[in-house]
Coordinates of C-alpha atoms in Angstrom, one line a residue:
X1 CA -30.0 4.6 37.4
X2 CA -29.7 2.2 34.5
X3 CA -32.0 2.8 31.6
X4 CA -32.5 0.0 29.0
X5 CA -33.3 1.2 25.5
X6 CA -34.9 -1.1 23.1
X7 CA -37.1 -1.1 20.0
X8 CA -37.2 -2.5 16.5
X9 CA -34.8 -1.8 13.7
X10 CA -35.0 1.7 12.3
X11 CA -36.8 3.0 15.5
X12 CA -34.0 5.6 16.1
X13 CA -32.5 4.1 19.2
X14 CA -29.1 5.9 18.4
X15 CA -31.0 9.2 18.3
X16 CA -32.2 8.6 21.9
X17 CA -28.6 7.5 22.9
X18 CA -27.2 10.7 21.6
X19 CA -29.7 12.9 23.5
X20 CA -29.1 11.0 26.7
X21 CA -25.3 11.2 26.3
X22 CA -25.0 14.8 25.1
X23 CA -27.8 16.4 27.1
X24 CA -27.8 14.4 30.3
X25 CA -24.3 12.9 30.6
X26 CA -25.4 9.3 30.6
X27 CA -22.7 6.6 30.1
X28 CA -23.8 4.5 27.0
X29 CA -23.3 0.8 26.5
X30 CA -24.3 -0.5 23.1
X31 CA -24.7 -4.3 23.3
X32 CA -23.7 -4.9 19.6
X33 CA -20.5 -3.0 20.0
X34 CA -19.6 -4.8 23.2
X35 CA -20.4 -8.1 21.5
X36 CA -18.0 -7.3 18.7
X37 CA -15.2 -6.5 21.3
X38 CA -15.6 -9.7 23.3
X39 CA -15.8 -11.8 20.1
X40 CA -12.1 -11.0 19.3
X41 CA -9.2 -13.3 19.8
X42 CA -8.0 -13.7 23.3
X43 CA -11.5 -13.4 24.9
X44 CA -13.4 -16.3 26.5
X45 CA -16.4 -15.7 24.2
X46 CA -14.3 -15.9 21.1
X47 CA -12.7 -19.2 22.4
X48 CA -16.2 -20.7 23.1
X49 CA -17.4 -19.8 19.6
X50 CA -14.4 -21.3 17.9
X51 CA -14.7 -24.4 20.1
X52 CA -18.3 -24.9 19.1
X53 CA -18.3 -23.9 15.5
X54 CA -14.8 -25.0 14.5
X55 CA -11.8 -23.2 12.9
X56 CA -13.5 -23.0 9.5
X57 CA -15.4 -19.9 10.8
X58 CA -12.0 -18.0 11.1
X59 CA -10.5 -15.6 8.6
X60 CA -6.8 -15.8 7.8
X61 CA -6.0 -13.4 10.6
X62 CA -7.9 -15.6 13.1
X63 CA -10.7 -13.1 13.4
X64 CA -14.3 -14.5 13.3
X65 CA -15.8 -14.5 9.8
X66 CA -19.3 -13.1 10.6
X67 CA -20.6 -14.0 7.1
X68 CA -19.7 -17.6 7.6
X69 CA -21.2 -17.7 11.1
X70 CA -24.4 -16.0 9.8
X71 CA -24.7 -18.5 7.0
X72 CA -24.5 -21.4 9.6
X73 CA -27.0 -20.0 12.0
X74 CA -29.4 -18.3 9.6
X75 CA -31.7 -21.3 9.1
X76 CA -30.6 -23.4 12.1
X77 CA -32.4 -22.4 15.3
X78 CA -30.3 -24.7 17.5
X79 CA -27.0 -23.2 16.3
X80 CA -28.4 -19.7 16.6
X81 CA -29.5 -20.4 20.1
X82 CA -26.1 -21.8 20.9
X83 CA -24.4 -18.7 19.6
X84 CA -26.7 -16.5 21.6
X85 CA -26.1 -18.6 24.7
X86 CA -22.4 -17.9 24.3
X87 CA -22.5 -14.2 23.4
X88 CA -25.4 -12.8 25.5
X89 CA -24.0 -13.8 28.9
X90 CA -20.6 -12.5 27.9
X91 CA -22.1 -9.2 26.9
X92 CA -24.1 -8.9 30.2
X93 CA -21.0 -9.8 32.2
X94 CA -18.9 -7.2 30.4
X95 CA -21.6 -4.5 30.9
X96 CA -21.8 -5.3 34.6
X97 CA -18.0 -5.1 34.9
X98 CA -18.0 -1.7 33.2
X99 CA -20.9 -0.3 35.3
X100 CA -19.2 -1.5 38.5
X101 CA -16.0 0.2 37.5
X102 CA -17.7 3.5 36.6
X103 CA -19.7 3.4 39.9
X104 CA -16.4 3.1 41.8
X105 CA -15.5 6.4 40.1
X106 CA -18.7 8.1 41.2
X107 CA -20.8 7.7 38.0
X108 CA -24.5 6.8 38.5
X109 CA -26.2 7.3 35.1
X110 CA -26.1 4.5 32.6
X111 CA -27.9 3.4 29.4
X112 CA -27.9 0.0 27.9
X113 CA -29.0 -0.2 24.3
X114 CA -29.8 -3.6 22.8
X115 CA -32.1 -4.7 20.0
X116 CA -32.3 -8.0 22.0
X117 CA -32.5 -6.4 25.4
X118 CA -35.5 -8.6 26.4
X119 CA -34.5 -11.8 24.6
X120 CA -30.9 -11.7 26.0
X121 CA -32.0 -11.1 29.6
X122 CA -30.1 -7.9 29.7
X123 CA -33.2 -6.0 30.7
X124 CA -32.8 -7.5 34.2
X125 CA -29.8 -5.1 34.8
X126 CA -32.1 -2.1 34.2
X127 CA -34.1 0.1 36.6
X128 CA -36.3 1.3 33.7
X129 CA -36.9 0.0 30.2
X130 CA -37.7 2.6 27.4
X131 CA -39.3 1.3 24.3
X132 CA -38.6 3.4 21.2
X133 CA -41.8 3.3 19.2
X134 CA -41.8 4.6 15.6
X135 CA -44.3 4.4 12.9
X136 CA -43.5 1.5 10.5
X137 CA -43.5 3.7 7.4
X138 CA -41.0 6.0 9.1
X139 CA -38.8 3.0 10.1
X140 CA -38.9 1.7 6.5
X141 CA -38.0 5.1 5.1
X142 CA -35.1 5.4 7.5
X143 CA -33.8 1.9 6.7
X144 CA -33.9 2.5 3.0
X145 CA -32.1 5.9 3.3
X146 CA -29.5 5.0 6.0
X147 CA -28.8 1.4 5.3
X148 CA -29.9 1.0 1.7
X149 CA -32.1 -2.0 2.6
X150 CA -34.7 -3.5 0.3
X151 CA -38.3 -4.0 1.3
X152 CA -37.7 -7.7 1.3
X153 CA -34.8 -7.4 3.7
X154 CA -36.7 -5.0 5.9
X155 CA -39.6 -7.5 6.1
X156 CA -37.2 -10.3 7.0
X157 CA -35.5 -8.3 9.8
X158 CA -38.8 -7.0 11.2
X159 CA -40.3 -10.5 11.0
X160 CA -37.5 -11.8 13.2
X161 CA -37.9 -9.2 15.9
X162 CA -40.2 -9.2 18.9
X163 CA -43.7 -8.0 18.3
X164 CA -44.5 -4.5 19.7
X165 CA -46.9 -6.0 22.3
X166 CA -44.0 -8.1 23.7
X167 CA -41.7 -5.1 23.9
X168 CA -44.5 -3.2 25.7
X169 CA -45.0 -5.9 28.2
X170 CA -41.5 -5.3 29.5
X171 CA -41.3 -1.5 29.1
X172 CA -41.9 1.2 31.7
X173 CA -41.7 4.1 29.2
X174 CA -42.6 4.5 25.6
X175 CA -40.9 7.2 23.5
X176 CA -42.6 8.1 20.3
X177 CA -39.8 8.8 17.8
X178 CA -42.0 9.1 14.7
X179 CA -41.8 12.8 14.5
X180 CA -38.9 15.3 14.6
X181 CA -35.8 15.4 16.9
X182 CA -37.1 18.3 19.0
X183 CA -40.3 16.4 19.8
X184 CA -38.3 13.4 20.9
X185 CA -35.9 15.5 22.9
X186 CA -38.9 17.2 24.6
X187 CA -40.4 13.8 25.6
X188 CA -37.0 12.8 27.2
X189 CA -36.7 16.2 28.9
X190 CA -40.1 15.7 30.6
X191 CA -39.0 12.3 31.8
X192 CA -35.7 13.3 33.2
X193 CA -36.2 16.9 34.4
X194 CA -38.8 16.4 37.0

């Protein structure tokens, strides 16, 4: 079983991952972390990024300078799309490789977490999509406390994410993570302990 976890920023996706990992022994794949791994020197994704954007996006140690890349793609939809068209397939390929390897060792419980699960096409790997739904006020409070973000920055990020209705169109399950941890854990328990 492959569960896809998605939802807006501040929804508490990492809370869900911890419950699935610690209580139900799921293998967790976080798309952002895998993207960072495959964007290091010596990987095909890294090579394609440097080939497209040029060596001016590199730090002195040849690592990618994420701030320079962000400044290039921030207001340029074509360059952002190109970056996504390089990174997303690489992430999906790496997740598929890791799942196949674990299946060869008898594992059968997997979770893929990605803010861009739908947009990247990664949802196609999943047997079920769980949307983590959280009240906007709760999300804002979490983001201010945990990431020290301003209201303006939160508005920008939320404005660039899929609308809730689009998430729901792809989702099989909705987890309400607006309340406390025990309430969220109980929802997951009811789903998995049938």
